[in-house]
mmCIF file of C-alpha atoms and ligand atoms in Angstrom:
data_model
loop_
_atom_site.group_PDB
_atom_site.id
_atom_site.type_symbol
_atom_site.label_atom_id
_atom_site.label_comp_id
_atom_site.label_asym_id
_atom_site.label_seq_id
_atom_site.Cartn_x
_atom_site.Cartn_y
_atom_site.Cartn_z
ATOM 1 C CA MET A 1 0.030 -0.040 0.002
ATOM 2 C CA ALA A 2 1.455 3.289 -1.095
ATOM 3 C CA SER A 3 1.904 6.070 1.419
ATOM 4 C CA GLN A 4 -0.677 8.643 1.029
ATOM 5 C CA ALA A 5 0.588 12.058 2.140
ATOM 6 C CA ARG A 6 -2.159 13.894 4.027
ATOM 7 C CA PRO A 7 -2.115 16.598 6.557
ATOM 8 C CA CYS A 8 -2.768 15.175 10.065
ATOM 9 C CA ALA A 9 -6.418 15.463 10.996
ATOM 10 C CA PHE A 10 -5.407 16.905 14.391
ATOM 11 C CA CYS A 11 -2.176 19.059 14.014
ATOM 12 C CA GLY A 12 -1.899 19.305 10.039
ATOM 13 C CA ALA A 13 1.635 17.885 9.799
ATOM 14 C CA ASP A 14 2.409 15.638 7.013
ATOM 15 C CA SER A 15 1.438 11.995 7.784
ATOM 16 C CA VAL A 16 2.433 8.433 6.824
ATOM 17 C CA PHE A 17 0.357 5.279 6.018
ATOM 18 C CA ALA A 18 -0.290 3.195 9.190
ATOM 19 C CA LEU A 19 -2.877 0.493 8.346
ATOM 20 C CA GLN A 20 -5.972 -0.520 6.666
ATOM 21 C CA ALA A 21 -8.937 -1.958 8.398
ATOM 22 C CA ARG A 22 -12.392 -3.198 7.828
ATOM 23 C CA ASP A 23 -15.460 -2.896 9.951
ATOM 24 C CA ARG A 24 -14.626 -6.048 12.069
ATOM 25 C CA ASN A 25 -17.000 -5.116 15.011
ATOM 26 C CA ARG A 26 -20.244 -4.628 13.099
ATOM 27 C CA GLU A 27 -19.671 -5.463 9.472
ATOM 28 C CA THR A 28 -21.786 -2.668 8.226
ATOM 29 C CA THR A 29 -19.531 -2.630 5.093
ATOM 30 C CA GLU A 30 -17.040 -4.854 3.273
ATOM 31 C CA ALA A 31 -15.008 -1.592 2.542
ATOM 32 C CA ARG A 32 -11.385 -1.132 3.692
ATOM 33 C CA PHE A 33 -10.483 2.074 5.340
ATOM 34 C CA THR A 34 -6.914 3.577 5.271
ATOM 35 C CA TYR A 35 -5.489 5.068 8.419
ATOM 36 C CA ASN A 36 -2.330 7.309 8.568
ATOM 37 C CA ARG A 37 -0.085 8.065 11.450
ATOM 38 C CA CYS A 38 1.271 11.600 12.168
ATOM 39 C CA PRO A 39 4.935 11.462 13.057
ATOM 40 C CA ALA A 40 4.504 14.900 14.779
ATOM 41 C CA CYS A 41 1.637 14.276 17.183
ATOM 42 C CA GLU A 42 1.338 10.425 16.848
ATOM 43 C CA THR A 43 -2.340 10.796 16.046
ATOM 44 C CA ILE A 44 -3.710 7.842 13.982
ATOM 45 C CA PHE A 45 -6.495 9.078 11.602
ATOM 46 C CA MET A 46 -8.588 7.827 8.759
ATOM 47 C CA VAL A 47 -7.846 9.277 5.323
ATOM 48 C CA ASP A 48 -10.776 9.896 2.899
ATOM 49 C CA VAL A 49 -13.553 9.968 5.455
ATOM 50 C CA PRO A 50 -16.724 9.057 3.759
ATOM 51 C CA ALA A 51 -19.131 12.028 3.172
ATOM 52 C CA ASP A 52 -22.020 9.931 4.813
ATOM 53 C CA LEU A 53 -21.171 7.949 7.899
ATOM 54 C CA SER A 54 -24.747 7.078 9.014
ATOM 55 C CA PRO A 55 -24.769 3.677 7.385
ATOM 56 C CA PHE A 56 -22.127 2.690 9.807
ATOM 57 C CA TYR A 57 -24.115 3.542 12.774
ATOM 58 C CA ALA A 58 -27.250 1.644 11.431
ATOM 59 C CA GLY A 59 -28.903 -1.040 13.662
ATOM 60 C CA GLU A 60 -28.461 -1.048 17.301
ATOM 61 C CA TYR A 61 -25.555 1.232 17.934
ATOM 62 C CA HIS A 62 -27.324 2.046 21.338
ATOM 63 C CA ARG A 63 -28.877 -0.955 22.674
ATOM 64 C CA PHE A 64 -32.469 -0.781 24.220
ATOM 65 C CA ALA A 65 -34.440 -3.694 25.820
ATOM 66 C CA ALA A 66 -37.869 -4.610 24.885
ATOM 67 C CA ASP A 67 -39.284 -2.223 27.697
ATOM 68 C CA GLY A 68 -37.607 0.658 26.043
ATOM 69 C CA THR A 69 -34.967 1.073 28.486
ATOM 70 C CA PRO A 70 -31.247 1.291 27.631
ATOM 71 C CA GLU A 71 -28.694 -1.327 28.394
ATOM 72 C CA TRP A 72 -26.942 0.471 31.117
ATOM 73 C CA GLU A 73 -30.297 0.445 33.289
ATOM 74 C CA HIS A 74 -30.084 -3.374 33.209
ATOM 75 C CA ASN A 75 -26.299 -3.805 33.529
ATOM 76 C CA PRO A 76 -24.899 -2.871 36.965
ATOM 77 C CA THR A 77 -21.297 -2.628 35.550
ATOM 78 C CA LEU A 78 -22.294 -0.201 32.885
ATOM 79 C CA ALA A 79 -24.010 1.957 35.628
ATOM 80 C CA GLU A 80 -21.007 1.633 37.858
ATOM 81 C CA VAL A 81 -18.849 3.123 35.023
ATOM 82 C CA GLU A 82 -20.929 6.264 35.136
ATOM 83 C CA THR A 83 -21.050 6.594 38.874
ATOM 84 C CA ALA A 84 -17.165 6.104 38.868
ATOM 85 C CA ARG A 85 -16.651 8.861 36.261
ATOM 86 C CA VAL A 86 -18.868 11.222 38.314
ATOM 87 C CA ALA A 87 -16.866 10.160 41.458
ATOM 88 C CA MET A 88 -13.674 11.074 39.679
ATOM 89 C CA LEU A 89 -15.045 14.610 39.072
ATOM 90 C CA ARG A 90 -16.066 14.901 42.622
ATOM 91 C CA ARG A 91 -12.608 14.114 44.027
ATOM 92 C CA LEU A 92 -11.425 17.384 42.275
ATOM 93 C CA ALA A 93 -14.374 19.641 42.779
ATOM 94 C CA GLU A 94 -17.571 19.699 44.697
ATOM 95 C CA PRO A 95 -20.525 18.737 42.473
ATOM 96 C CA GLY A 96 -23.113 21.262 41.283
ATOM 97 C CA GLY A 97 -23.316 23.817 38.559
ATOM 98 C CA ARG A 98 -23.878 23.408 34.946
ATOM 99 C CA LEU A 99 -22.649 20.304 33.172
ATOM 100 C CA ILE A 100 -22.797 19.673 29.497
ATOM 101 C CA ASP A 101 -22.370 16.011 28.370
ATOM 102 C CA ILE A 102 -21.582 15.789 24.584
ATOM 103 C CA GLY A 103 -22.402 12.643 22.809
ATOM 104 C CA ALA A 104 -24.537 11.459 25.770
ATOM 105 C CA GLY A 105 -25.814 8.299 24.239
ATOM 106 C CA PRO A 106 -28.690 6.822 26.260
ATOM 107 C CA GLY A 107 -27.831 9.030 29.191
ATOM 108 C CA GLY A 108 -26.014 6.793 31.750
ATOM 109 C CA PHE A 109 -23.431 9.456 32.636
ATOM 110 C CA ALA A 110 -26.067 12.296 32.420
ATOM 111 C CA ALA A 111 -28.254 10.362 34.960
ATOM 112 C CA ALA A 112 -25.352 9.843 37.377
ATOM 113 C CA ALA A 113 -24.207 13.431 37.098
ATOM 114 C CA LYS A 114 -27.843 14.720 37.701
ATOM 115 C CA HIS A 115 -28.061 12.367 40.650
ATOM 116 C CA ALA A 116 -24.806 13.853 42.133
ATOM 117 C CA GLY A 117 -26.302 17.463 41.881
ATOM 118 C CA TYR A 118 -25.220 18.776 38.651
ATOM 119 C CA ASN A 119 -27.525 20.815 36.397
ATOM 120 C CA VAL A 120 -27.091 18.504 33.264
ATOM 121 C CA THR A 121 -27.574 19.416 29.500
ATOM 122 C CA ALA A 122 -27.065 16.510 27.184
ATOM 123 C CA ILE A 123 -26.216 16.907 23.365
ATOM 124 C CA GLU A 124 -26.710 13.767 21.405
ATOM 125 C CA MET A 125 -27.490 12.916 17.803
ATOM 126 C CA ASP A 126 -29.663 9.760 18.347
ATOM 127 C CA GLU A 127 -33.336 10.718 18.606
ATOM 128 C CA ARG A 128 -34.315 7.671 20.704
ATOM 129 C CA CYS A 129 -31.610 8.420 23.203
ATOM 130 C CA CYS A 130 -32.580 12.112 23.441
ATOM 131 C CA ASP A 131 -36.251 11.097 23.876
ATOM 132 C CA TYR A 132 -35.262 8.725 26.755
ATOM 133 C CA MET A 133 -33.271 11.311 28.466
ATOM 134 C CA ASN A 134 -35.966 14.078 28.090
ATOM 135 C CA ARG A 135 -38.775 11.834 29.099
ATOM 136 C CA ARG A 136 -37.482 9.326 31.486
ATOM 137 C CA LEU A 137 -34.324 10.728 33.019
ATOM 138 C CA GLY A 138 -35.514 14.350 33.326
ATOM 139 C CA VAL A 139 -32.317 15.538 31.641
ATOM 140 C CA HIS A 140 -32.470 18.341 29.174
ATOM 141 C CA ALA A 141 -31.287 16.672 25.904
ATOM 142 C CA ILE A 142 -30.729 18.431 22.739
ATOM 143 C CA CYS A 143 -30.998 16.278 19.561
ATOM 144 C CA SER A 144 -28.279 17.438 17.099
ATOM 145 C CA ASP A 145 -25.640 16.022 14.801
ATOM 146 C CA GLU A 146 -23.813 19.253 14.969
ATOM 147 C CA PRO A 147 -22.445 19.118 18.480
ATOM 148 C CA ILE A 148 -19.819 21.857 18.096
ATOM 149 C CA ALA A 149 -22.405 24.325 16.742
ATOM 150 C CA GLU A 150 -24.780 23.318 19.540
ATOM 151 C CA LEU A 151 -21.960 23.716 22.266
ATOM 152 C CA GLU A 152 -21.286 27.277 20.968
ATOM 153 C CA ARG A 153 -24.869 28.317 21.634
ATOM 154 C CA GLN A 154 -24.648 27.001 25.366
ATOM 155 C CA ALA A 155 -23.977 29.136 28.392
ATOM 156 C CA PRO A 156 -20.663 28.627 30.103
ATOM 157 C CA ALA A 157 -20.436 25.464 32.044
ATOM 158 C CA ARG A 158 -18.662 24.231 35.111
ATOM 159 C CA VAL A 159 -18.128 20.818 33.507
ATOM 160 C CA ILE A 160 -18.027 19.623 29.919
ATOM 161 C CA SER A 161 -17.692 15.928 29.195
ATOM 162 C CA LEU A 162 -16.570 14.147 25.965
ATOM 163 C CA TRP A 163 -16.842 10.479 26.840
ATOM 164 C CA HIS A 164 -15.526 8.612 23.716
ATOM 165 C CA VAL A 165 -16.760 11.376 21.337
ATOM 166 C CA LEU A 166 -13.593 12.961 19.869
ATOM 167 C CA GLU A 167 -12.721 9.820 17.932
ATOM 168 C CA HIS A 168 -16.094 10.054 16.061
ATOM 169 C CA LEU A 169 -15.511 13.716 14.869
ATOM 170 C CA ARG A 170 -14.165 15.054 11.657
ATOM 171 C CA ASP A 171 -12.552 17.892 13.412
ATOM 172 C CA PRO A 172 -11.643 17.038 17.026
ATOM 173 C CA GLY A 173 -9.554 20.038 17.312
ATOM 174 C CA GLU A 174 -12.403 22.472 16.674
ATOM 175 C CA MET A 175 -14.487 20.540 19.441
ATOM 176 C CA LEU A 176 -11.612 20.944 21.989
ATOM 177 C CA ALA A 177 -11.337 24.711 21.158
ATOM 178 C CA THR A 178 -15.122 25.284 21.594
ATOM 179 C CA ALA A 179 -15.232 23.251 24.634
ATOM 180 C CA ALA A 180 -12.342 25.220 26.194
ATOM 181 C CA GLN A 181 -14.070 28.487 25.264
ATOM 182 C CA ARG A 182 -17.438 27.245 26.824
ATOM 183 C CA LEU A 183 -15.989 26.350 30.197
ATOM 184 C CA GLN A 184 -16.063 28.755 33.119
ATOM 185 C CA ASP A 185 -12.744 29.436 34.776
ATOM 186 C CA ALA A 186 -11.776 26.576 37.096
ATOM 187 C CA GLY A 187 -14.277 24.421 35.090
ATOM 188 C CA MET A 188 -13.326 20.909 34.212
ATOM 189 C CA LEU A 189 -13.156 19.178 30.858
ATOM 190 C CA ALA A 190 -13.475 15.369 30.997
ATOM 191 C CA ILE A 191 -12.290 13.272 28.048
ATOM 192 C CA GLY A 192 -12.390 9.674 27.356
ATOM 193 C CA VAL A 193 -10.720 8.344 24.188
ATOM 194 C CA PRO A 194 -9.166 5.193 22.843
ATOM 195 C CA ASN A 195 -5.451 5.010 23.439
ATOM 196 C CA PRO A 196 -3.197 4.790 20.371
ATOM 197 C CA ARG A 197 -0.224 4.232 22.601
ATOM 198 C CA SER A 198 -1.862 1.197 24.256
ATOM 199 C CA LEU A 199 -0.242 -2.137 24.228
ATOM 200 C CA GLN A 200 -3.469 -3.608 22.461
ATOM 201 C CA PHE A 201 -3.129 -1.203 19.450
ATOM 202 C CA ARG A 202 0.579 -1.955 19.142
ATOM 203 C CA LEU A 203 -0.145 -5.787 19.219
ATOM 204 C CA LEU A 204 -3.594 -5.935 17.426
ATOM 205 C CA ARG A 205 -3.534 -3.022 14.845
ATOM 206 C CA ALA A 206 -6.309 -3.509 12.485
ATOM 207 C CA ARG A 207 -7.847 -6.362 14.728
ATOM 208 C CA TRP A 208 -7.981 -3.895 17.508
ATOM 209 C CA ALA A 209 -11.621 -3.498 18.711
ATOM 210 C CA HIS A 210 -11.180 0.287 19.737
ATOM 211 C CA LEU A 211 -9.973 1.162 16.264
ATOM 212 C CA ASP A 212 -13.650 0.552 15.341
ATOM 213 C CA ALA A 213 -13.267 1.333 11.735
ATOM 214 C CA PRO A 214 -14.993 3.229 10.084
ATOM 215 C CA ARG A 215 -16.671 4.947 13.172
ATOM 216 C CA HIS A 216 -13.523 6.074 14.832
ATOM 217 C CA LEU A 217 -11.968 8.666 12.565
ATOM 218 C CA CYS A 218 -8.949 9.460 14.861
ATOM 219 C CA LEU A 219 -7.033 8.095 17.805
ATOM 220 C CA ILE A 220 -5.271 11.066 19.544
ATOM 221 C CA PRO A 221 -2.660 10.277 22.199
ATOM 222 C CA GLU A 222 -2.593 11.919 25.651
ATOM 223 C CA GLN A 223 0.390 14.170 25.024
ATOM 224 C CA ALA A 224 -1.328 15.662 21.918
ATOM 225 C CA LEU A 225 -4.549 16.278 23.761
ATOM 226 C CA ALA A 226 -2.641 17.916 26.631
ATOM 227 C CA SER A 227 -0.520 20.052 24.475
ATOM 228 C CA ARG A 228 -3.421 21.419 22.338
ATOM 229 C CA LEU A 229 -5.504 22.051 25.568
ATOM 230 C CA ARG A 230 -2.627 23.781 27.200
ATOM 231 C CA ALA A 231 -2.760 26.409 24.491
ATOM 232 C CA HIS A 232 -6.426 27.027 25.334
ATOM 233 C CA GLY A 233 -5.499 27.540 29.066
ATOM 234 C CA LEU A 234 -6.355 24.064 30.297
ATOM 235 C CA ARG A 235 -4.022 21.925 32.410
ATOM 236 C CA LEU A 236 -4.104 18.254 32.721
ATOM 237 C CA VAL A 237 -4.905 17.211 36.367
ATOM 238 C CA ALA A 238 -5.595 13.503 36.018
ATOM 239 C CA ALA A 239 -4.840 10.701 33.565
ATOM 240 C CA THR A 240 -5.518 7.076 33.764
ATOM 241 C CA THR A 241 -6.212 3.995 31.723
ATOM 242 C CA ASP A 242 -6.810 1.882 34.783
ATOM 243 C CA ASP A 243 -10.283 3.105 35.814
ATOM 244 C CA LEU A 244 -13.276 0.756 35.498
ATOM 245 C CA PHE A 245 -14.121 1.606 32.029
ATOM 246 C CA GLY A 246 -10.486 1.234 30.960
ATOM 247 C CA ARG A 247 -10.406 -2.400 32.405
ATOM 248 C CA ILE A 248 -13.678 -3.316 30.592
ATOM 249 C CA CYS A 249 -12.151 -2.005 27.418
ATOM 250 C CA ALA A 250 -9.150 -4.143 28.043
ATOM 251 C CA LEU A 251 -11.199 -7.376 28.387
ATOM 252 C CA HIS A 252 -13.332 -6.325 25.279
ATOM 253 C CA GLY A 253 -10.212 -5.686 23.301
ATOM 254 C CA TRP A 254 -8.927 -9.240 23.787
ATOM 255 C CA THR A 255 -12.192 -10.847 23.362
ATOM 256 C CA TYR A 256 -13.029 -9.111 20.177
ATOM 257 C CA ALA A 257 -9.513 -9.882 18.662
ATOM 258 C CA LEU A 258 -10.172 -13.572 19.282
ATOM 259 C CA ARG A 259 -13.604 -13.545 17.768
ATOM 260 C CA ARG A 260 -14.597 -14.150 13.958
ATOM 261 C CA ARG A 261 -16.237 -11.332 12.556
ATOM 262 C CA PRO A 262 -18.593 -9.401 13.461
ATOM 263 C CA ALA A 263 -16.514 -9.090 16.639
ATOM 264 C CA ALA A 264 -19.336 -7.303 18.532
ATOM 265 C CA LYS A 265 -21.648 -10.446 18.373
ATOM 266 C CA ASP A 266 -21.736 -12.865 21.357
ATOM 267 C CA SER A 267 -19.189 -15.461 21.219
ATOM 268 C CA ALA A 268 -18.538 -18.990 22.600
ATOM 269 C CA ALA A 269 -17.687 -19.331 26.297
ATOM 270 C CA VAL A 270 -14.264 -20.709 25.437
ATOM 271 C CA THR A 271 -13.386 -17.592 23.623
ATOM 272 C CA VAL A 272 -14.359 -15.513 26.477
ATOM 273 C CA ARG A 273 -12.441 -17.692 28.911
ATOM 274 C CA ALA A 274 -9.380 -17.350 26.632
ATOM 275 C CA ALA A 275 -9.653 -13.573 26.545
ATOM 276 C CA GLN A 276 -10.017 -13.481 30.439
ATOM 277 C CA ALA A 277 -6.795 -15.462 30.596
ATOM 278 C CA ILE A 278 -5.017 -13.220 28.142
ATOM 279 C CA SER A 279 -6.319 -10.152 29.901
ATOM 280 C CA ARG A 280 -5.113 -11.395 33.360
ATOM 281 C CA LEU A 281 -1.723 -12.164 32.029
ATOM 282 C CA LEU A 282 -1.206 -8.866 30.442
ATOM 283 C CA ALA A 283 -2.964 -6.755 33.017
ATOM 284 C CA PRO A 284 0.325 -5.758 34.875
ATOM 285 C CA VAL A 285 1.723 -4.429 31.544
ATOM 286 C CA GLU A 286 -1.465 -2.730 30.463
ATOM 287 C CA ARG A 287 -2.250 -1.071 33.961
ATOM 288 C CA ARG A 288 1.218 0.602 33.824
ATOM 289 C CA ASP A 289 2.277 3.951 32.182
ATOM 290 C CA LEU A 290 -1.039 4.512 30.444
ATOM 291 C CA ARG A 291 -0.682 1.487 28.241
ATOM 292 C CA GLY A 292 -4.478 0.443 28.513
ATOM 293 C CA PRO A 293 -6.787 0.772 25.609
ATOM 294 C CA ALA A 294 -8.993 3.697 26.952
ATOM 295 C CA LEU A 295 -7.689 6.919 28.345
ATOM 296 C CA THR A 296 -9.487 8.985 30.911
ATOM 297 C CA LEU A 297 -8.213 12.485 31.229
ATOM 298 C CA LEU A 298 -9.459 15.607 33.421
ATOM 299 C CA PHE A 299 -8.382 19.036 32.546
ATOM 300 C CA VAL A 300 -9.037 22.358 34.552
ATOM 301 C CA LYS A 301 -9.290 25.716 32.907
ATOM 302 C CA ASN A 302 -7.155 28.540 34.200
ATOM 303 C CA PRO A 303 -6.314 26.753 37.401
ATOM 304 C CA GLN A 304 -5.190 28.975 40.303
HETATM 305 ZN ZN1 ZN B 1 -0.511 15.334 14.123
#
């Protein structure tokens, strides 16, 4: 595969070919997608992003049970992920004030934040998710597939959260700039992203579940995010890949890599056991030095 010289989707530097990947997770298409790597900021990004990405989100991207409730309402572990995220915010600042959750999905984090005392606004493109948040969770949800434009219209917030959102965006840098601008002084920006410096990506490459072609358009490392946000007056105050969500992602990563496609479908018990064994074996490596598959980062704006 010839190298395709393209400007980095995050910093604009010249990039080099990294890999080609299919939609192993959901098999929405047989097409192959090319990802480049930026030698300057180490972002991995898709070149030639299709104009219409909606077919790749078709079907059950957000899962709802027959009674109309989303998966996190029935899965204590998923609910625990969200309360753990809120607890991480609370360790750094008393809860309360305005919180904007971007790409809120079916509202698991929004509900946990509301419960902790935040005044939550959610921005989400999926109508069913917005309907659930507005009607069932009492969270103000704005249905929009233009999150940057929507965020620009919002009053300044004490917390803005981007849980696994940036990797889906065509212009993650513009989202970061807007989020930084919409934060109050001493406000917090919470970011979750797949980790391109993870052990799993280094070993699994195109088989890595959290590459998630073609839904993930870019994988930005921690240093590049911190450097960009520093220019906007935000300082990194917490970074981990060993939170609950990171550990769940680690097991998913090994499990999906062992499955035949589509990797997101349920698989045999023997596959799950094998993945658990690999995960246990490699956990000491994955849990050190931000080598896990999912980064959780907290930034504070203009800290004293
Ligand atoms: Zn770059």
